[in-house]
Short mmCIF file of C-alpha atoms in Angstrom, two decimals:
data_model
loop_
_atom_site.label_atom_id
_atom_site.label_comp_id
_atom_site.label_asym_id
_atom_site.label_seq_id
_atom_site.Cartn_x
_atom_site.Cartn_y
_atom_site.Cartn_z
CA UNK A 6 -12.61 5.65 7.95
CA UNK A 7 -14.17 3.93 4.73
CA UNK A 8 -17.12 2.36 5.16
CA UNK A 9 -17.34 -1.26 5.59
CA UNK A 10 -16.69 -3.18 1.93
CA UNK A 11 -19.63 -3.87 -0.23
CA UNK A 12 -20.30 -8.09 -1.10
CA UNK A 13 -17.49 -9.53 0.73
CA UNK A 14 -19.99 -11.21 3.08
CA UNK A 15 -18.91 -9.71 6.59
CA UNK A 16 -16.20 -6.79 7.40
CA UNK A 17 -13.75 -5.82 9.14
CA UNK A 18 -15.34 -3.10 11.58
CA UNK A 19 -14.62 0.48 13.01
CA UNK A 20 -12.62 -0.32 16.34
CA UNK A 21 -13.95 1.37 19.50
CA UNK A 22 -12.57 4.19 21.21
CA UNK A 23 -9.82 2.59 23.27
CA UNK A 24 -7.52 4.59 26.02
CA UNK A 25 -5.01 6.77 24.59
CA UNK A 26 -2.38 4.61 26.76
CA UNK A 27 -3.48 1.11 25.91
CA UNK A 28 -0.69 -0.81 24.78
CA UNK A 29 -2.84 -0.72 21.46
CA UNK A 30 -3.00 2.53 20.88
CA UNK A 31 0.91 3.57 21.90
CA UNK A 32 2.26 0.76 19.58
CA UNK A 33 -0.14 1.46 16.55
CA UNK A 34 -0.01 5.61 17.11
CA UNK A 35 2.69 5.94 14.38
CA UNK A 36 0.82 3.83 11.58
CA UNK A 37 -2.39 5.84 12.43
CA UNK A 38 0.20 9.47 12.14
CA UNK A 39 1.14 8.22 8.63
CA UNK A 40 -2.34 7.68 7.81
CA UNK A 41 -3.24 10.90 8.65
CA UNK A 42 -0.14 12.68 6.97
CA UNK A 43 -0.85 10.86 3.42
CA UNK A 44 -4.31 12.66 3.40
CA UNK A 45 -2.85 15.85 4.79
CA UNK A 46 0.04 15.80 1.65
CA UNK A 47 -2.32 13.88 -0.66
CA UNK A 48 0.29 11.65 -1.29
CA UNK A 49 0.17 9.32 -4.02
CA UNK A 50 -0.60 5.94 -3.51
CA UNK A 51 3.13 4.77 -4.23
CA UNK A 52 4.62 7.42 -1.97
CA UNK A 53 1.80 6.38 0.60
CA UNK A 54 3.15 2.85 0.52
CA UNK A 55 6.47 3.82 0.59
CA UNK A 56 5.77 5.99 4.40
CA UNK A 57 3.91 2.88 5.66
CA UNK A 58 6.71 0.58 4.95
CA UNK A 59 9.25 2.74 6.43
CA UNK A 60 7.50 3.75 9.54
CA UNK A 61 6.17 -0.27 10.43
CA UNK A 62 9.78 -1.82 9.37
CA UNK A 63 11.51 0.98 11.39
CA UNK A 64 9.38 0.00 14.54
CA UNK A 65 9.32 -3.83 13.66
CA UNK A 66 13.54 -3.69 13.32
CA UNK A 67 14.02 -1.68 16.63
CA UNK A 68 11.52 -4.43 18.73
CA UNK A 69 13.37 -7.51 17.26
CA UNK A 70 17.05 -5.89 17.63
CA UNK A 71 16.22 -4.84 21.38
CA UNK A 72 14.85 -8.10 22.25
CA UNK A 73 17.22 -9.70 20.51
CA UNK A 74 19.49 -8.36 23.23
CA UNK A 75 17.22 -9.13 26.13
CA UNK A 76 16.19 -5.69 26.65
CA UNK A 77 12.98 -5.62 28.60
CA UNK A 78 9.39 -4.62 27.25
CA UNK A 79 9.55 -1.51 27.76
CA UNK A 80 12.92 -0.66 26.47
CA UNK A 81 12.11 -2.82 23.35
CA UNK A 82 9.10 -0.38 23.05
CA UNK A 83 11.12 2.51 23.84
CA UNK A 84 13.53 1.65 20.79
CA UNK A 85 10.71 1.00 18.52
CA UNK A 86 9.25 4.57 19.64
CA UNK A 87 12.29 5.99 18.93
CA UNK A 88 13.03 4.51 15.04
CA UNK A 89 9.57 5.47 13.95
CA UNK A 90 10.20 9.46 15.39
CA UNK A 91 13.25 9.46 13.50
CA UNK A 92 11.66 8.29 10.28
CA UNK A 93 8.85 10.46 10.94
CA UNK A 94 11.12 13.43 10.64
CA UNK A 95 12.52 12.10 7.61
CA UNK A 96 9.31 11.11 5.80
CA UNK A 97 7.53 14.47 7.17
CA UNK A 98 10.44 17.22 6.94
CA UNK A 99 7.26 19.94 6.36
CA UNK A 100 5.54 19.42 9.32
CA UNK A 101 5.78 21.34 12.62
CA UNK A 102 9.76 21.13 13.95
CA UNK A 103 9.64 19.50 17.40
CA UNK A 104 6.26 17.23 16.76
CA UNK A 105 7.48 14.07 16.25
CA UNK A 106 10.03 14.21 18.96
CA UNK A 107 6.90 15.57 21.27
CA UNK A 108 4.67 12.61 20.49
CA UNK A 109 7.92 10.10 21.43
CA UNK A 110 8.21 11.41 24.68
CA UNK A 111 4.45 11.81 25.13
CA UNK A 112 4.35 7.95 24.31
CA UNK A 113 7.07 6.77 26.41
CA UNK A 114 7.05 8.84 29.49
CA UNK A 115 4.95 5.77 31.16
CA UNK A 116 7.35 3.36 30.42
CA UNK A 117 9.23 1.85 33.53
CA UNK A 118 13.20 1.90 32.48
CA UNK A 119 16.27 2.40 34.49
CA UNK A 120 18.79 4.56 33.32
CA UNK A 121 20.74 1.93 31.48
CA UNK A 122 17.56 0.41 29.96
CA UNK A 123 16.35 3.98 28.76
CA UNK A 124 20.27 4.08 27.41
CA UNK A 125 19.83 1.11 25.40
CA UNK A 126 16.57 1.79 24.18
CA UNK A 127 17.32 4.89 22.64
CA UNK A 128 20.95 3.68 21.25
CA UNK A 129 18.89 0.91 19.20
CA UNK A 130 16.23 2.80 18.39
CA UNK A 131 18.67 5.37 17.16
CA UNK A 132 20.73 2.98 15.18
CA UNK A 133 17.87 1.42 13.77
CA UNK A 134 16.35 5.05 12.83
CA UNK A 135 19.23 6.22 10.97
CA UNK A 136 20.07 2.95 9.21
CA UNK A 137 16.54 3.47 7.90
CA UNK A 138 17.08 7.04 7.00
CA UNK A 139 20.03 6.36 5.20
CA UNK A 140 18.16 3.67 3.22
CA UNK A 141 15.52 6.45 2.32
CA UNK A 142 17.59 8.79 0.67
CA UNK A 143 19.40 5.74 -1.82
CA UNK A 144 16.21 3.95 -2.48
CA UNK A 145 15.64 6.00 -5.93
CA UNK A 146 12.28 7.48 -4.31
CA UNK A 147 14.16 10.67 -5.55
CA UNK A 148 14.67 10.43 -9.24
CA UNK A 149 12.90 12.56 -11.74
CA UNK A 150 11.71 10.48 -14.76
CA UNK A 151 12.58 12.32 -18.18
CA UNK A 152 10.14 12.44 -21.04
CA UNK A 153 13.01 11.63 -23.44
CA UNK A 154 12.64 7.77 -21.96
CA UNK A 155 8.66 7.60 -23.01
CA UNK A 156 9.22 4.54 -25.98
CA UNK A 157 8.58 5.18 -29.58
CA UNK A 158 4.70 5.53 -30.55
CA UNK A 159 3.31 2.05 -31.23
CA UNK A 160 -0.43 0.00 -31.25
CA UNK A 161 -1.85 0.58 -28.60
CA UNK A 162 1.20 2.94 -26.52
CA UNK A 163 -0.76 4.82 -23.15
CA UNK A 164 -1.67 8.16 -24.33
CA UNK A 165 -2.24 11.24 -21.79
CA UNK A 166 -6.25 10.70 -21.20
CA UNK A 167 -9.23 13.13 -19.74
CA UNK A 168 -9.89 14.49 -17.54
CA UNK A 169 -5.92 14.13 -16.06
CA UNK A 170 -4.15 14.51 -19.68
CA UNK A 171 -1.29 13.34 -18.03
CA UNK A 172 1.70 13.65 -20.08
CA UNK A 173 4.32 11.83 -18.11
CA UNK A 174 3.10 8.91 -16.23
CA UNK A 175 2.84 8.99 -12.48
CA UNK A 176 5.96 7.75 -10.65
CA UNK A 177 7.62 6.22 -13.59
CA UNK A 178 10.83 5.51 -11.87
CA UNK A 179 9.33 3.31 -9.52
CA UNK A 180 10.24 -0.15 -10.66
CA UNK A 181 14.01 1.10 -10.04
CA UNK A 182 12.88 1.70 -6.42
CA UNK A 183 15.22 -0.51 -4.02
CA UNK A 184 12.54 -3.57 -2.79
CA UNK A 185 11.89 -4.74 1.01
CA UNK A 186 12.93 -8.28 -0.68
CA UNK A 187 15.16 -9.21 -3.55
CA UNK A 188 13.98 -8.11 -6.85
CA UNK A 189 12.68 -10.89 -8.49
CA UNK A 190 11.51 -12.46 -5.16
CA UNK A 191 7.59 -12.99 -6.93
CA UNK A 192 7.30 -15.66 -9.13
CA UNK A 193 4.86 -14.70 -11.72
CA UNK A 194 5.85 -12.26 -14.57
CA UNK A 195 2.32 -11.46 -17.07
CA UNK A 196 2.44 -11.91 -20.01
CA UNK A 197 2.64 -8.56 -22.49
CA UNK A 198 -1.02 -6.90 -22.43
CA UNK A 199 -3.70 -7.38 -25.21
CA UNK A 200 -2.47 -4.80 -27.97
CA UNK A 201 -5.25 -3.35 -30.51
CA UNK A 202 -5.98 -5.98 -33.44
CA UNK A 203 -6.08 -8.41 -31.33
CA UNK A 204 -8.91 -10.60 -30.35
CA UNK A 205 -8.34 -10.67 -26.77
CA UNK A 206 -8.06 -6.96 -26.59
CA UNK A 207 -11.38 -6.38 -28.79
CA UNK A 208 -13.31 -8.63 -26.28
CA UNK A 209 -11.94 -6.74 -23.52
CA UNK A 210 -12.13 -3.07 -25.01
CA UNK A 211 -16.15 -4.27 -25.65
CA UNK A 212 -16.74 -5.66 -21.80
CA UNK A 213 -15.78 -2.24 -20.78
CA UNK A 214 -18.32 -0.71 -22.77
CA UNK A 215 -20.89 -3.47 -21.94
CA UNK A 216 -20.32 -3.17 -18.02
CA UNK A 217 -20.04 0.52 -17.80
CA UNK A 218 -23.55 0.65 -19.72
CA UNK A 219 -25.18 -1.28 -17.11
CA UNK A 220 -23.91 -0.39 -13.59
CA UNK A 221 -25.75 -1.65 -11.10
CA UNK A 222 -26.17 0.80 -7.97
CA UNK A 223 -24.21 -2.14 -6.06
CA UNK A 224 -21.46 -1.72 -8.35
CA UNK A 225 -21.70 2.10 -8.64
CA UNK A 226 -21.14 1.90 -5.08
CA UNK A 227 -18.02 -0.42 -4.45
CA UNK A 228 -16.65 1.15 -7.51
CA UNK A 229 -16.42 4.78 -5.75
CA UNK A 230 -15.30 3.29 -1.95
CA UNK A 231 -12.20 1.52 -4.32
CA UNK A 232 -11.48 4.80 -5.36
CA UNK A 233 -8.63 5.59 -3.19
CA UNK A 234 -6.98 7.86 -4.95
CA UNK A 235 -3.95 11.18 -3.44
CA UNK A 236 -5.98 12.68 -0.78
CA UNK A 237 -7.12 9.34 0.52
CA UNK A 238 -5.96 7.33 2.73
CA UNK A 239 -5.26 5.28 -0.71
CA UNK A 240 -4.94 1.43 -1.55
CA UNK A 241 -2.07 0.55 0.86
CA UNK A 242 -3.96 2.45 3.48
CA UNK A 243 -7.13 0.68 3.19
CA UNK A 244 -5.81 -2.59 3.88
CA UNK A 245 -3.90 -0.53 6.89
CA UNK A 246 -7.17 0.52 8.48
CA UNK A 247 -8.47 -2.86 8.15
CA UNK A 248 -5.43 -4.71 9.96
CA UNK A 249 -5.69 -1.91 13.09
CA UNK A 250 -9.05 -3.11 13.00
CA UNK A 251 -8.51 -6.57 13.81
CA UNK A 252 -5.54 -6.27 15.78
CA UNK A 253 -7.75 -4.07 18.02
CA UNK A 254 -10.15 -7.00 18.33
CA UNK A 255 -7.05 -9.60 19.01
CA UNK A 256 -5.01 -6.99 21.25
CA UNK A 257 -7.91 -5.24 23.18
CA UNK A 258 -7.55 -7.00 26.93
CA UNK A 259 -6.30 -4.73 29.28
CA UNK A 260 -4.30 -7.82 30.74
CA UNK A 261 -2.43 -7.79 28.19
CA UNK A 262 0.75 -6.19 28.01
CA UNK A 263 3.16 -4.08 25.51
CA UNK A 264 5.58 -7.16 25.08
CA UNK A 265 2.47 -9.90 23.62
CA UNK A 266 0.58 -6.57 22.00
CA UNK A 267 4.27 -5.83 20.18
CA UNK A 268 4.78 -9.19 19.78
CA UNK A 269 1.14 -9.50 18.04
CA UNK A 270 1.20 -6.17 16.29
CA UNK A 271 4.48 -5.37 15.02
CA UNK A 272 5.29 -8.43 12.93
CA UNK A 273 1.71 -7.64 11.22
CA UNK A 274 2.15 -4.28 10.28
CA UNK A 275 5.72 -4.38 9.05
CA UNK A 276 4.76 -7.77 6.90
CA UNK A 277 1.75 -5.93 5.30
CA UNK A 278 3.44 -2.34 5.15
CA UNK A 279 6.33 -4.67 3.01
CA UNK A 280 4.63 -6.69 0.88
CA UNK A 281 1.96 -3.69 -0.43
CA UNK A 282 5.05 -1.43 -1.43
CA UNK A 283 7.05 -4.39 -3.13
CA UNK A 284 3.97 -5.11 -4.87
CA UNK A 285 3.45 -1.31 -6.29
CA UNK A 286 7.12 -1.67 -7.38
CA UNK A 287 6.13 -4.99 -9.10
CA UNK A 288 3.30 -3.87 -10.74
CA UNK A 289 5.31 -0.41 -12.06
CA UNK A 290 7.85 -2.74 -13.55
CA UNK A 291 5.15 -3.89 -15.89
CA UNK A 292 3.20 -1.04 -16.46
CA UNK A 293 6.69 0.82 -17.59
CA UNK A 294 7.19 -2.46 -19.69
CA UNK A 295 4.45 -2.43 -21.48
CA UNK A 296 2.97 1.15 -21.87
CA UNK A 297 -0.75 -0.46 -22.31
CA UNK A 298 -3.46 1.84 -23.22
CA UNK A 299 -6.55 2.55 -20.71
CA UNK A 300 -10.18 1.54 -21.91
CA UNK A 301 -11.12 5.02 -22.07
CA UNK A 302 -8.08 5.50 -25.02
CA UNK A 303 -9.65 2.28 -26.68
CA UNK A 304 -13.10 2.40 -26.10
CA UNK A 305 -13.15 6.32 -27.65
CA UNK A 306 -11.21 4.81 -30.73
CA UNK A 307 -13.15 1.74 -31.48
CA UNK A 308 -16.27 1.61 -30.02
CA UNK A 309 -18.15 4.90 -28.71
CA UNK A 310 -16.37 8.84 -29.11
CA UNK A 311 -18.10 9.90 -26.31
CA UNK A 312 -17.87 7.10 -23.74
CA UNK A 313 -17.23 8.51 -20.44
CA UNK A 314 -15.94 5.78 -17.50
CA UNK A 315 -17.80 6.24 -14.13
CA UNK A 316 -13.89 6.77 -12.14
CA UNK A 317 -11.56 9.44 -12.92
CA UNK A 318 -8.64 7.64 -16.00
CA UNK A 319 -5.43 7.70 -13.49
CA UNK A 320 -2.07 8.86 -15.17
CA UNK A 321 -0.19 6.17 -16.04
CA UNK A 322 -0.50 2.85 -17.71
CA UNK A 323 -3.36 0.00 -17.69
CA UNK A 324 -1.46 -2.91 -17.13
CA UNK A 325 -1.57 -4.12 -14.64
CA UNK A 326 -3.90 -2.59 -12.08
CA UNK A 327 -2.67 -1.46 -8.68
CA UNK A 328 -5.27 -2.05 -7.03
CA UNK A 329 -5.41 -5.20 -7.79
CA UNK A 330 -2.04 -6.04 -7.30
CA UNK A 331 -1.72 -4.11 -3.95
CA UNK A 332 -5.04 -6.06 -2.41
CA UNK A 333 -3.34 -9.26 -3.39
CA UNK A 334 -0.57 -8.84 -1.84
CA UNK A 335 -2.09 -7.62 1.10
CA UNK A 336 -4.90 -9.99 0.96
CA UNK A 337 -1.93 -12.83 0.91
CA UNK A 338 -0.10 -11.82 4.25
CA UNK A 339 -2.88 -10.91 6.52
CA UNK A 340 -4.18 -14.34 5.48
CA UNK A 341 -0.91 -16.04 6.87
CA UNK A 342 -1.92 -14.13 10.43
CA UNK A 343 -5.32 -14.84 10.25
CA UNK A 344 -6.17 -18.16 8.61
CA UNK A 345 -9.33 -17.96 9.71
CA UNK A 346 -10.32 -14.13 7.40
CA UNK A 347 -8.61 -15.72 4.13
CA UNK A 348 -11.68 -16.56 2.64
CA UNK A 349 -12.87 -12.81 3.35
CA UNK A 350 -9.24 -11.51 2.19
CA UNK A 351 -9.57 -12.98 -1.07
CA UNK A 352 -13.09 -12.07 -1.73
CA UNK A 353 -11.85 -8.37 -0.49
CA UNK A 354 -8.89 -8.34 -2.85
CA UNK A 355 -10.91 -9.61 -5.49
CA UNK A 356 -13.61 -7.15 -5.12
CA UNK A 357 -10.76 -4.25 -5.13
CA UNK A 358 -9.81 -5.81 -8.67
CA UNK A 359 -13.53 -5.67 -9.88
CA UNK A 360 -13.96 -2.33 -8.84
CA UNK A 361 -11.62 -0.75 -11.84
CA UNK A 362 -13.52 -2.92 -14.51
CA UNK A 363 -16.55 -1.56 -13.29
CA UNK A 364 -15.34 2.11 -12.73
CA UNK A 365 -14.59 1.89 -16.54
CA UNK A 366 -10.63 2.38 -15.95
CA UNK A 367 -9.31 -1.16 -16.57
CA UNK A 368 -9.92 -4.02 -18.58
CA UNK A 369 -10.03 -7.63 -16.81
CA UNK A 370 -6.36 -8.63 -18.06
CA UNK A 371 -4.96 -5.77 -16.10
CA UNK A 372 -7.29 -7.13 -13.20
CA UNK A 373 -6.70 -10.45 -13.19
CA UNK A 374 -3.39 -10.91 -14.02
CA UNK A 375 -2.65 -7.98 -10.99
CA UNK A 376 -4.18 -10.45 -8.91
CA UNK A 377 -2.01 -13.12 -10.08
CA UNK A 378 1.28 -10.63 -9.43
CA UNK A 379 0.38 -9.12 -6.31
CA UNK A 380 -0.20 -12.82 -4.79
CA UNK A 381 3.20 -13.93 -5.50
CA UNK A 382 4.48 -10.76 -3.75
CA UNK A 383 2.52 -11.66 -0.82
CA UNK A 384 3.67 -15.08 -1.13
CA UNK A 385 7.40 -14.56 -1.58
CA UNK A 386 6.79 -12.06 2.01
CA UNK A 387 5.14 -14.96 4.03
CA UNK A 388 8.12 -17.32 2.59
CA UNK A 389 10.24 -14.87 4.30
CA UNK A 390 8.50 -14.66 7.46
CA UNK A 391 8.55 -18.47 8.02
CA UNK A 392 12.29 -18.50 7.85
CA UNK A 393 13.11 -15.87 10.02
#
């Protein structure tokens, strides 16, 4: 667990150890199991993203298609128990044969069903498993990017940078993934980045320099917990652990049972789990658009040979940040749940953007305009939840 975020003015805190059988804990144990597997594969922050969405959709589809046909609570968890095991086994394929389909009937063997009921809840949960599944292997998560596509040199083209010296970017197929909602559902395309010669990107190439010269220990510090990089629990799984955290704080009544916690839980999750991978696939779209240098390319160049940024240079293009796109979008649904954090949200999602200027690995365009992207994505998701 991260520690709480630096100049946002409170936090979202640590929840308390809770009862392995609170309905809680059974109906969030899959979204903490992909936590933990993207640190224990390292998993990029895209393929992170991609796991969440799956697994909270999968459990999220299963509830609503089981109530839907006036199953009880407990079959309607059963189902949703049974999609995310399936896509467990899917997303997971190396771990231990046998686990996932251990922790399912670890989890369920409480629940109260009669033969019929367990019936249906597994037939829905099955259905809703292997439609998922089947989605997985078509969403072109699987394609191999050749370096014969990388564009013709130009101003100002992203060149492999240290320490990385990544030759092919990182995941450059991903704006052909297949999207949670139509492509195109975001409103707000940026504008082409700064390219050298210009003014705009001079200013910017010289704030990099200027704010990575005088770091503040404050900013030194939000920089690195920003830094979510494979072996993390990454961007998308930041903004995870913080909406656990709350919905232990709204779901944490023992009165309460597993149809209001699902009710209350599931919705959450899948909207956030949706909206941070759409907004990776957004953000890719532009960063394989453009090709835009990083500051450490332009700063070595123009200003200073042996400028070293304070965060590792990632491999793949500038613009436009992740991060900030990701936090956005995440920033933007949680909001619509909790009215009363959006204030907090922003100034989270905002910091997330700052972070990269002041690790040295982005200039403000990519920043800002990320922001701008990732908020339509989150917008475009809450849309979609008020008209369902």
């Amino acid at each position: 667990m991260h520690a709480p975020v630096h100049g946002a003015g409170t936090s979202f805190q640590r929840p308390s150890a809770a009862p392995l059988w609170s309905p809680h804990q059974r109906l969030t144990h899959w979204a903490r199991q992909t936590l933990r597997l993207v640190v224990k594969y390292q998993q990029n922050p895209l393929r992170a993203a991609r796991a969440m969405a799956y697994m909270q959709v999968a459990m999220f589809d299963a509830w609503l298609h089981a109530s839907r046909r006036s199953a009880s609570d407990a079959t309607a968890e059963l189902a949703a128990h049974r999609a995310a095991s399936l896509l467990s086994e899917q997303l997971y394929a190396l771990e231990t044969p046998g686990q996932f389909e251990a922790q399912f009937v670890t989890l369920t063997a409480h629940l109260q069903t009669s033969p019929t009921q367990t019936a249906q809840g597994l037939r829905v949960g099955q259905s809703v498993g292997e439609a998922l599944v089947a989605r997985s292997l078509r969403d072109g998560a699987g394609r191999a990017w050749p370096f014969k596509e990388r564009p013709a040199p130009f101003p100002g083209i992203w060149q492999p940078a240290p320490p990385l010296n990544a030759v092919n970017p990182a995941e450059a197929y991903a704006p052909h993934w297949l999207t949670w909602l139509p492509r195109g559902s975001w409103q707000h395309v940026p504008p082409t980045a700064h390219r050298p010669g210009s003014p705009e990107h001079a200013a910017e190439t010289r704030e990099v320099l200027a704010v990575t010269q005088q770091l503040t220990q404050h900013q030194r510090q939000v920089a690195q917990h920003w830094h979510l990089d494979a072996g993390s629990v990454t961007p998308a799984g930041i903004w995870m652990q913080m909406a656990l955290q709350q919905l232990q704080t709204n779901t944490s009544t023992d009165e309460m049972g597993s149809g209001r916690v699902m009710a209350q839980t599931l919705p959450v999750l899948a909207a956030l789990s949706v909206a941070m991978l759409d907004a990776f696939v957004a953000c890719w779209q532009v960063k394989m658009r453009d090709w835009s240098e990083r500051p450490i390319t332009a700063v070595r160049r123009d200003l200073d040979p042996a400028f070293e940024p304070l965060l590792v240079t990632p491999g793949f293009p500038a613009y436009v940040s992740g991060h900030a796109t990701v936090s956005a979008a995440a920033a933007t649904v949680l909001a619509a749940f909790w009215p009363g954090q959006r204030a907090l949200l922003q100034a989270l999602a905002d910091e997330a953007a700052m972070s990269r200027l002041w690790g040295g690995i982005h200039f403000r365009s990519d920043n800002d305009e990320g922001l701008r992207l990732g908020r339509t994505v989150g917008d475009a998701v809450v849309a979609r939840l008020l008209k369902a």
